[in-house]
Tab-separated table of N, CA and C in Angstrom:
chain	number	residue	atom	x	y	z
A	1	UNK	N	89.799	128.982	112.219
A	1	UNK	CA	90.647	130.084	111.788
A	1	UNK	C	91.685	129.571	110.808
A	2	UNK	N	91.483	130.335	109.675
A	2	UNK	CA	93.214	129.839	108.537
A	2	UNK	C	94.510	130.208	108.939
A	3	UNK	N	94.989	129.432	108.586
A	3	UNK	CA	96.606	129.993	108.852
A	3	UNK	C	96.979	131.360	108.399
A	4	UNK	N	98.200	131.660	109.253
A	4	UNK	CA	98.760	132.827	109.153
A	4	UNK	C	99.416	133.008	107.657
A	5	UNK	N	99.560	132.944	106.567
A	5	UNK	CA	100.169	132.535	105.369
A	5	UNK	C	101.199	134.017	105.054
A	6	UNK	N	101.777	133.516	104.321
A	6	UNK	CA	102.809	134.758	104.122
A	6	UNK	C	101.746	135.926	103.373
A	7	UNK	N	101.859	137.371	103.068
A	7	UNK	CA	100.319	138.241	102.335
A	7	UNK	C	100.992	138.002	100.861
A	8	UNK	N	101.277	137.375	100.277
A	8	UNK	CA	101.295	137.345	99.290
A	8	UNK	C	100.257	136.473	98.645
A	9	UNK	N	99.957	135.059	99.630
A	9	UNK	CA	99.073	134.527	98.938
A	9	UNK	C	97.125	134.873	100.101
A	10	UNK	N	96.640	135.134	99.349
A	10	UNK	CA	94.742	134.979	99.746
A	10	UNK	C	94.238	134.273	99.444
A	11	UNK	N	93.676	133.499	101.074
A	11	UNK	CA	92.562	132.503	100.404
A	11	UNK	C	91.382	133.217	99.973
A	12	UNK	N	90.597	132.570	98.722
A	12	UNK	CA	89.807	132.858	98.121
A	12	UNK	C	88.511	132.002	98.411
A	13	UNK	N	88.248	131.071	97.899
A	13	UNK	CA	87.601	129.502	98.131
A	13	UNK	C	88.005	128.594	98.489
A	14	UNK	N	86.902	127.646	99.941
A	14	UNK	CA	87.638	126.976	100.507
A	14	UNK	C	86.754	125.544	99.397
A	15	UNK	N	87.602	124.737	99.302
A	15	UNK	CA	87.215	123.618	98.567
A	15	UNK	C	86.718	122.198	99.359
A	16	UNK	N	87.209	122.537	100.413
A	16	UNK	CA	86.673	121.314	101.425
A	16	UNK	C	87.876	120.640	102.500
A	17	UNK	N	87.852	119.288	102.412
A	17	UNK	CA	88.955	118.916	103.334
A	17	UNK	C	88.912	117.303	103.059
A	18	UNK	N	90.052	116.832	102.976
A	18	UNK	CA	90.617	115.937	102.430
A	18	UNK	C	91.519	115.022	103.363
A	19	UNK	N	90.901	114.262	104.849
A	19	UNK	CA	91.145	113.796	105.806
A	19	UNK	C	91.272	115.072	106.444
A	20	UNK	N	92.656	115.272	106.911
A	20	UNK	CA	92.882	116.139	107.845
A	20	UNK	C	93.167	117.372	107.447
A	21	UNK	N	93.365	117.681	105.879
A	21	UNK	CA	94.132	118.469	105.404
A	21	UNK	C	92.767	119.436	104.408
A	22	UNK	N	92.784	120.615	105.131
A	22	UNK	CA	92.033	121.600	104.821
A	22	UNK	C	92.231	121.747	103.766
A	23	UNK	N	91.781	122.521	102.235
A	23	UNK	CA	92.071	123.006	100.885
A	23	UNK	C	91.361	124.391	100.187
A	24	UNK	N	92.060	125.169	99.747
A	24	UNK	CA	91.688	126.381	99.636
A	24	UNK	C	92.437	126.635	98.009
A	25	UNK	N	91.403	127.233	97.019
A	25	UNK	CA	91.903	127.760	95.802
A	25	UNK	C	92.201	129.391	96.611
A	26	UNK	N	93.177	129.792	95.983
A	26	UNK	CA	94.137	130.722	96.789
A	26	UNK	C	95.091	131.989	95.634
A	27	UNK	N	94.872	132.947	95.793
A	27	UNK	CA	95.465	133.994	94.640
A	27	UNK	C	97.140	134.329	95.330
A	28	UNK	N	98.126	134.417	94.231
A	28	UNK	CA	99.633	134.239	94.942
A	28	UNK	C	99.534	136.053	93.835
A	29	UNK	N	99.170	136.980	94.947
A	29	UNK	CA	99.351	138.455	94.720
A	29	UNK	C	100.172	138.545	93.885
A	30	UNK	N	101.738	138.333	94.208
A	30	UNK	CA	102.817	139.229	93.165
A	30	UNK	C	102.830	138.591	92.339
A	31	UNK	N	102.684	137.104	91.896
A	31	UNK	CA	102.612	137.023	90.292
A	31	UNK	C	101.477	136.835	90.062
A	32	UNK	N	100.012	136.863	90.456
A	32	UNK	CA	99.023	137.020	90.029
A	32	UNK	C	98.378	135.975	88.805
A	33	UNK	N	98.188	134.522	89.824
A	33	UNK	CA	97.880	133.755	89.459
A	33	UNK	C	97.192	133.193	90.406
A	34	UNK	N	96.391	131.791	90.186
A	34	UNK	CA	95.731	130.487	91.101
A	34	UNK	C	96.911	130.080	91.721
A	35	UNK	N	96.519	129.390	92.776
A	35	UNK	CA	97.199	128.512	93.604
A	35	UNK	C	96.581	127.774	94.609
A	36	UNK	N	96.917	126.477	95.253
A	36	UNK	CA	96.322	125.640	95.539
A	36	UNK	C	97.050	125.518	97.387
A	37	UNK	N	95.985	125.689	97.943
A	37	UNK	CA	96.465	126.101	99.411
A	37	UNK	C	96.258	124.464	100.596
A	38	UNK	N	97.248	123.708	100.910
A	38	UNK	CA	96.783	122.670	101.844
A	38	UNK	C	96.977	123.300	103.059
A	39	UNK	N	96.396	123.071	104.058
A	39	UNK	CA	96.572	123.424	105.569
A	39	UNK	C	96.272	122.201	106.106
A	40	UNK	N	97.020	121.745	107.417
A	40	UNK	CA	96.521	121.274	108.564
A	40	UNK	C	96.231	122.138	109.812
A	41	UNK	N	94.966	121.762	110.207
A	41	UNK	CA	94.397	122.459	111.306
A	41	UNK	C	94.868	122.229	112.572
A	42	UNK	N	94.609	123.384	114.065
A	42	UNK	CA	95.177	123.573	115.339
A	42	UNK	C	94.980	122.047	115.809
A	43	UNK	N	94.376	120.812	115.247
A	43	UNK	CA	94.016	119.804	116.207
A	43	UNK	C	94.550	118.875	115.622
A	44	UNK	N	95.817	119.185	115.013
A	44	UNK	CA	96.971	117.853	114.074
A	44	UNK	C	97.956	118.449	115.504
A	45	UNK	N	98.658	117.162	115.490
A	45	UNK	CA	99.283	116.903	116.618
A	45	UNK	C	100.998	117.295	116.211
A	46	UNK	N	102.086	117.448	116.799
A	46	UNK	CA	103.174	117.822	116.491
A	46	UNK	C	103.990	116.846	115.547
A	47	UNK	N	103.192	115.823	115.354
A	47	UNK	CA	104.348	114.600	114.511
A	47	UNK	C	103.299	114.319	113.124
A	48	UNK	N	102.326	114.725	113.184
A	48	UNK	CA	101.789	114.844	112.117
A	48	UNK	C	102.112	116.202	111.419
A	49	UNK	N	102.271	117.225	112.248
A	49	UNK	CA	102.715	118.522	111.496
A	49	UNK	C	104.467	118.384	110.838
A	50	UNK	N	104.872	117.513	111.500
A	50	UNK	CA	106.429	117.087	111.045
A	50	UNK	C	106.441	115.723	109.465
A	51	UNK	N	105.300	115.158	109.884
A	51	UNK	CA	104.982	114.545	108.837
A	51	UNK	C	105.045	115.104	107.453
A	52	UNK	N	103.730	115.865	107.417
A	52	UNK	CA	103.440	116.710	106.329
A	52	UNK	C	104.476	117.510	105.740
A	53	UNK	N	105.227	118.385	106.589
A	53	UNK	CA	106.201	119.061	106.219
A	53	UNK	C	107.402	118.310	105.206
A	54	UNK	N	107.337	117.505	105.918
A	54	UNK	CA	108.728	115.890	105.397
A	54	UNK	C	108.152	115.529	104.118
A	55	UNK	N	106.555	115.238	104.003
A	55	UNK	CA	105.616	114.646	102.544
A	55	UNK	C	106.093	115.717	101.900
A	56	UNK	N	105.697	117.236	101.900
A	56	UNK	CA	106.066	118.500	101.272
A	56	UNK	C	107.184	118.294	101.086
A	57	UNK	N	108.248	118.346	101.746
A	57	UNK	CA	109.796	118.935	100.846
A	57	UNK	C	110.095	117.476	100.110
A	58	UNK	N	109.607	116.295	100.474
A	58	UNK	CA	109.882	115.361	99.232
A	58	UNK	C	108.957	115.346	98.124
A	59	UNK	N	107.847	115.840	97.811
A	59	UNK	CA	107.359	115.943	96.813
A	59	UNK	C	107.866	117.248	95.956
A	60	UNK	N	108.552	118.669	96.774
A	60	UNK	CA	108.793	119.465	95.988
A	60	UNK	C	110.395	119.173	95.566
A	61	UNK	N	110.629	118.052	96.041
A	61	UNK	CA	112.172	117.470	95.476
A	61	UNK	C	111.688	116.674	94.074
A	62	UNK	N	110.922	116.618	93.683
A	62	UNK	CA	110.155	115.651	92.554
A	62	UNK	C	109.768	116.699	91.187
A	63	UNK	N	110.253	116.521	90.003
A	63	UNK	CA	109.757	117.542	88.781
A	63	UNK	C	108.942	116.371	88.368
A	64	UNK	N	108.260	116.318	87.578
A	64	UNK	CA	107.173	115.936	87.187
A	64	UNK	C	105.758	115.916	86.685
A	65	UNK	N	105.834	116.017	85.259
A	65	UNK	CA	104.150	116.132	84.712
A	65	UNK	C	102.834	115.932	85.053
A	66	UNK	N	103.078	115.085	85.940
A	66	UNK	CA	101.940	114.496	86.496
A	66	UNK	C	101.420	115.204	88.210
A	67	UNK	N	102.679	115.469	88.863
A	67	UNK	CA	102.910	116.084	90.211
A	67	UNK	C	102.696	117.340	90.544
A	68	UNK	N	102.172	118.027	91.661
A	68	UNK	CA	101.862	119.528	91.564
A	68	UNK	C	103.391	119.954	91.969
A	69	UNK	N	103.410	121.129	91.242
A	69	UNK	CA	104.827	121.677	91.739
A	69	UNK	C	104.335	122.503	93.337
A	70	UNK	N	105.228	122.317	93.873
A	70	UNK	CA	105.168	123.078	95.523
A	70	UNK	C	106.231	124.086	94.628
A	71	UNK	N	105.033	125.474	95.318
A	71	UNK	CA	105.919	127.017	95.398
A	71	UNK	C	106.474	126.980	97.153
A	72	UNK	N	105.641	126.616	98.145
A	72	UNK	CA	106.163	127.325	99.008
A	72	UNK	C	105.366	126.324	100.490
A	73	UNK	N	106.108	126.632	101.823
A	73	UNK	CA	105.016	125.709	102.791
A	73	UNK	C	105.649	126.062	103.904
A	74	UNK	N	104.852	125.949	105.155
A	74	UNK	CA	105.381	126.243	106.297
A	74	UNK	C	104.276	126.073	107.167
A	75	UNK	N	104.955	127.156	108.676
A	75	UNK	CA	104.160	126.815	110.105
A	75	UNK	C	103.922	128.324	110.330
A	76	UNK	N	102.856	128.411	110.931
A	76	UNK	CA	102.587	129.667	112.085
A	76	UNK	C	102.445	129.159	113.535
A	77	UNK	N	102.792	128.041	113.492
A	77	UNK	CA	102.836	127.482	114.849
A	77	UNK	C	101.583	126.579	115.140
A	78	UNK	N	100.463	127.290	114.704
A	78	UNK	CA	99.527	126.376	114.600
A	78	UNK	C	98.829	125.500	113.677
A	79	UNK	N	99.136	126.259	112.229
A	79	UNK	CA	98.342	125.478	111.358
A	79	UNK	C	100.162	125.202	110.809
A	80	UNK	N	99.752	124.181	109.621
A	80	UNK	CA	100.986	124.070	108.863
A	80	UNK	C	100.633	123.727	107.043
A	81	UNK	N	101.149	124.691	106.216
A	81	UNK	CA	100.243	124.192	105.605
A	81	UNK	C	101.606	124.500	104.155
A	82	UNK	N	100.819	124.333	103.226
A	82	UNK	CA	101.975	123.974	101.455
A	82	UNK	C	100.861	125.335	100.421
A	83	UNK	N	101.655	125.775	99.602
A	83	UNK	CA	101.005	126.318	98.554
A	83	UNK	C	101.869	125.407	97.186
A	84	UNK	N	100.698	125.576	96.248
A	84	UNK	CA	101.228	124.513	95.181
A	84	UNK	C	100.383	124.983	93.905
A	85	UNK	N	101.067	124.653	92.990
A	85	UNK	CA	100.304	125.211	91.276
A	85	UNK	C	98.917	124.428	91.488
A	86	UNK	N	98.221	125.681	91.401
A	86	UNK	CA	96.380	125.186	90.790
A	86	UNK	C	96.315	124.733	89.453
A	87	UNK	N	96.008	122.960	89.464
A	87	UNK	CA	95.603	122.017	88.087
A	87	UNK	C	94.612	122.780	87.778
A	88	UNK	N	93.911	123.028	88.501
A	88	UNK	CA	92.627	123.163	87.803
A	88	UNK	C	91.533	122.026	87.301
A	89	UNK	N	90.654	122.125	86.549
A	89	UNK	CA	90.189	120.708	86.076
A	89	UNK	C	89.175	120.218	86.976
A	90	UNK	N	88.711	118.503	86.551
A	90	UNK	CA	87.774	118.630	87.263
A	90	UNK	C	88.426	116.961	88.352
A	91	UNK	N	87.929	116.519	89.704
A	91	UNK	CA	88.498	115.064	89.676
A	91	UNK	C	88.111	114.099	89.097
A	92	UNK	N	89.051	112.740	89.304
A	92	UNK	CA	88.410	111.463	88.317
A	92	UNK	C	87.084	111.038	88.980
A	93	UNK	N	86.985	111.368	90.709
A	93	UNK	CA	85.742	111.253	91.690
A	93	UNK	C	84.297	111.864	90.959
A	94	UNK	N	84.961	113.524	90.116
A	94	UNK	CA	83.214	114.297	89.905
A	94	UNK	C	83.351	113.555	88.295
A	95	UNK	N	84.151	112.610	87.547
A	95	UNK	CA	84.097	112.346	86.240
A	95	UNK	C	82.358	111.074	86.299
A	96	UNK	N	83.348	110.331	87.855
A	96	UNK	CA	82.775	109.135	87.978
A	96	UNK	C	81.392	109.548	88.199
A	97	UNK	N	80.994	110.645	89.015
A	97	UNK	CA	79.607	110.421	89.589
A	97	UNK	C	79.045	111.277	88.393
A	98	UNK	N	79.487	111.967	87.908
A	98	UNK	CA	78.757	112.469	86.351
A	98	UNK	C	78.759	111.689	85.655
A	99	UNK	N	79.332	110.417	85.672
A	99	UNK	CA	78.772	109.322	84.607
A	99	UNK	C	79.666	109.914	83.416
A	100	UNK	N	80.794	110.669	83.206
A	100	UNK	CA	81.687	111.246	81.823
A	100	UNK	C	82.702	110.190	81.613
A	101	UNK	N	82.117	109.330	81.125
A	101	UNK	CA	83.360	108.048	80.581
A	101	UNK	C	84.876	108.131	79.763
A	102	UNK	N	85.728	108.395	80.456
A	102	UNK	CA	86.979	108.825	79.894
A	102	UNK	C	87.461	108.089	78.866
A	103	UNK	N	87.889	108.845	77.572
A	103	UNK	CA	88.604	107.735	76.881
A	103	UNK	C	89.868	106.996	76.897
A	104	UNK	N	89.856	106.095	76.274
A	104	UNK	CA	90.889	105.040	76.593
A	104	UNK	C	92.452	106.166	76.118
A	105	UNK	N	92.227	106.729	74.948
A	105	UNK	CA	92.955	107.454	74.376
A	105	UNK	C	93.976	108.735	75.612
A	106	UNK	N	92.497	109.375	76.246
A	106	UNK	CA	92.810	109.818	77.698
A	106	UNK	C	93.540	109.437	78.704
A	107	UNK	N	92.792	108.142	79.443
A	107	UNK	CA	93.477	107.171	80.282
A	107	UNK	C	94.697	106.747	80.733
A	108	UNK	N	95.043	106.087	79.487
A	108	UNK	CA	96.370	105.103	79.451
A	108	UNK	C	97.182	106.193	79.767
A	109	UNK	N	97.783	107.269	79.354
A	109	UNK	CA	99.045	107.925	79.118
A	109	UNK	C	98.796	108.709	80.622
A	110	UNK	N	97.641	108.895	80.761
A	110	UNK	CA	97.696	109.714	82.086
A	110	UNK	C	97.808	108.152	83.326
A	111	UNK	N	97.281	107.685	83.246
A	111	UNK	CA	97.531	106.204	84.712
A	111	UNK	C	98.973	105.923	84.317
A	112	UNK	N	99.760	105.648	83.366
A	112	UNK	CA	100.967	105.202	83.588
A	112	UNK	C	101.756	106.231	83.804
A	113	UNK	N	101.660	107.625	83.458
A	113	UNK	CA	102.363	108.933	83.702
A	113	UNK	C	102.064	108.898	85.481
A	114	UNK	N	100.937	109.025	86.058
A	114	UNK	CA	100.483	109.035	87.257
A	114	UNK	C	101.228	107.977	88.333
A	115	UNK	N	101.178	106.481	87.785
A	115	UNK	CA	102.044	105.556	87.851
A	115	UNK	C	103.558	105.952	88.152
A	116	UNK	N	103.765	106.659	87.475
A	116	UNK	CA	105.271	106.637	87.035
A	116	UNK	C	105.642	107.917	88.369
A	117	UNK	N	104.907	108.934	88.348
A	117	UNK	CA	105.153	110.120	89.453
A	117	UNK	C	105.003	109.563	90.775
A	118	UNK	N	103.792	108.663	91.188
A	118	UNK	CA	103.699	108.072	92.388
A	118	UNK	C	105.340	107.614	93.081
A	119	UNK	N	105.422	106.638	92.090
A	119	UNK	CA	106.926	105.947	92.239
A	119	UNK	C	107.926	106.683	92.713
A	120	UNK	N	108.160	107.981	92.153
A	120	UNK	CA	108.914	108.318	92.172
A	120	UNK	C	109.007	109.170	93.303
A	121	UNK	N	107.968	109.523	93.956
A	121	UNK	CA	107.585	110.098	95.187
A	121	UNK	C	107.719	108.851	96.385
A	122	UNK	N	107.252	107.660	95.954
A	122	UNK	CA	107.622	106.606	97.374
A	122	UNK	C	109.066	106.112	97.136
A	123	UNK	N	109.776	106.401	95.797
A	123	UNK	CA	111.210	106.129	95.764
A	123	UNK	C	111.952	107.078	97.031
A	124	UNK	N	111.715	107.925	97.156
A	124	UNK	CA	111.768	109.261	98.207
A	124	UNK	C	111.646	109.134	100.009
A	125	UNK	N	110.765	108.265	99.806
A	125	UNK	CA	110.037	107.716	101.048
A	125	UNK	C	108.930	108.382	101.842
A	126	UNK	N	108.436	108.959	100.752
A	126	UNK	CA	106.903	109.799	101.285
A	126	UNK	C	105.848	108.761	100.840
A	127	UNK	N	105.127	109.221	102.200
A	127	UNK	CA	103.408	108.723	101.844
A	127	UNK	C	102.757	109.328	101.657
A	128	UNK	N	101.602	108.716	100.563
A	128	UNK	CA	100.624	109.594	100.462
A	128	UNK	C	99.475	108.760	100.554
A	129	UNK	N	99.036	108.094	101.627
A	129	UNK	CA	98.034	107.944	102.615
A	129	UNK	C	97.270	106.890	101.959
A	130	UNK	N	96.126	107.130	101.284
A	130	UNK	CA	95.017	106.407	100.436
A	130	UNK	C	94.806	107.198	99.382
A	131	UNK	N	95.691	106.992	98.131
A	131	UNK	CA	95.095	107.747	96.993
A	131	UNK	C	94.312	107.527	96.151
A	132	UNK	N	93.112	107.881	96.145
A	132	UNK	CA	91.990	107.437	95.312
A	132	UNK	C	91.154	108.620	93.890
A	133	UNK	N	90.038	108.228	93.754
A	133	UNK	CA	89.703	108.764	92.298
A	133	UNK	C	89.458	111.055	92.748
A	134	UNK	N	89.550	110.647	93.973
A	134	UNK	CA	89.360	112.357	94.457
A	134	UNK	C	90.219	113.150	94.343
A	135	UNK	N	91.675	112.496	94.568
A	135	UNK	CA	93.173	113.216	94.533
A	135	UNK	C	93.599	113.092	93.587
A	136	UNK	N	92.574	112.686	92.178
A	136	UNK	CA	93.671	113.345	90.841
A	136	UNK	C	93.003	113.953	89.961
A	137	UNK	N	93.477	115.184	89.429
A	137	UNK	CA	92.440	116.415	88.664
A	137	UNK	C	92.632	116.123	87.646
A	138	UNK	N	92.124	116.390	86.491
A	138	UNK	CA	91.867	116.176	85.560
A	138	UNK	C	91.706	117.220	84.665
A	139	UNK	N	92.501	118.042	83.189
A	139	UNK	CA	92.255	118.989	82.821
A	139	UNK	C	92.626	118.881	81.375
A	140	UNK	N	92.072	119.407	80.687
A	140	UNK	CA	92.635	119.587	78.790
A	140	UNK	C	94.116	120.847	78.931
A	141	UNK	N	94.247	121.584	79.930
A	141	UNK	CA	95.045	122.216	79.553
A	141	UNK	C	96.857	121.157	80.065
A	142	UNK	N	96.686	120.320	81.123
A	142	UNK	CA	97.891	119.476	81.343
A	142	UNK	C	97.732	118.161	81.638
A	143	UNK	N	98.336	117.088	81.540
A	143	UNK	CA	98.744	115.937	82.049
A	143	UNK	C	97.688	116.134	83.704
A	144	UNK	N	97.058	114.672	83.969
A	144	UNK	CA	96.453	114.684	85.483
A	144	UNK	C	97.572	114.817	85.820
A	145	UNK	N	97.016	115.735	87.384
A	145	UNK	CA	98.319	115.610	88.438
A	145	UNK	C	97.340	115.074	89.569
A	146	UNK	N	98.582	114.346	90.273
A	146	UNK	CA	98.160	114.124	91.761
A	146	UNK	C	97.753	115.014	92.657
A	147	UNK	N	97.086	115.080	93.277
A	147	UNK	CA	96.940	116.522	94.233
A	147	UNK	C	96.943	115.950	95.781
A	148	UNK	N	96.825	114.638	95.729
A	148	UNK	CA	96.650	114.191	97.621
A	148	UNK	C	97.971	113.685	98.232
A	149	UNK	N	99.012	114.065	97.772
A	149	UNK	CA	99.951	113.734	98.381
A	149	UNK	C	100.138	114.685	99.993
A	150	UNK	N	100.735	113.732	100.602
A	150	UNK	CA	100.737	114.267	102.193
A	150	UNK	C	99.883	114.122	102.989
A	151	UNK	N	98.905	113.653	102.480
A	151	UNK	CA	97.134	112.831	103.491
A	151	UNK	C	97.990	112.104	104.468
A	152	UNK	N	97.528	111.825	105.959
A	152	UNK	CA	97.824	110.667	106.693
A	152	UNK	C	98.100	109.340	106.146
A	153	UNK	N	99.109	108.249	106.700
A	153	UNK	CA	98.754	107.215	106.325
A	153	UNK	C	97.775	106.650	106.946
A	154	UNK	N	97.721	105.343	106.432
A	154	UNK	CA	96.204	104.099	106.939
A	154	UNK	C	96.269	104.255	108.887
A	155	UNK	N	97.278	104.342	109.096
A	155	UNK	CA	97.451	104.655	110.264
A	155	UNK	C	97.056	105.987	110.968
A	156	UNK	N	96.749	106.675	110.386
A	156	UNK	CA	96.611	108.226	110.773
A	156	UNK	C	97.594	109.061	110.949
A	157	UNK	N	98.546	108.796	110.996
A	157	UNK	CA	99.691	109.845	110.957
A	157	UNK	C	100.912	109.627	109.895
């Protein structure tokens, strides 16, 4: 079952799940746009739901080109979950297994921009778990952003 979410936003498509953290492309009704829905499910434990929440309000303390902006996040008691601007795009994960060799021209400005947002998110003291080629999108219309911030750490919680 999805979370209770405020009716402004509908999930639309669920995109999969990303350790523990459910993902849903998601329509935000009154301004009538994409949006990018994380949930944790009824079987995350109370300090992992305190976790996430803590990853959330320090990443939406963060402006940044590279970073998804958080609109909004919370609890229904059971699930707990973040809404956040839809990148769009595709990941560096579906670049790799399509064999689409990025250019260098591409690359550089986005890994040290990416670089540079990470930082500034563990300057904060959030984790973001194991970030690899799956948690960063990729698009012609903006700068990659991170999208896996708030995953468990190596530890699981």
């Amino acid at each position: 079952m999805a979370a209770t979410l405020p009716t402004r936003y509908q999930l639309e498509i669920r995109l999969g799940r990303d350790h523990d953290v459910e993902e849903w492309l998601a329509t935000d009704l009154t301004l009538d746009r994409p949006v990018l829905v994380r949930m944790l499910g009824p079987e995350v434990d109370a300090t992992r739901r305190k976790r996430f929440l803590a990853d959330v309000r320090s990443l939406a303390s963060v402006t940044h080109p590279h970073l998804l902006e958080v609109y909004a996040a919370g609890t229904d008691g059971e699930h707990t979950w973040m809404v956040a601007e839809w990148a769009g795009g595709v990941s560096v994960a579906d670049r790799i297994k399509a064999g689409t060799p990025m250019p260098v021209v591409v690359f550089l400005p986005n890994a040290a921009g990416l670089a540079d947002a990470l930082g500034e998110v563990h300057a904060l003291g959030s984790v973001d778990g194991a970030i690899g080629a799956a948690a960063v999108r990729l698009s012609a219309a903006h700068p990659a952003k991170l999208m896996g911030c708030a995953r468990p750490g190596r530890g699981g919680g």
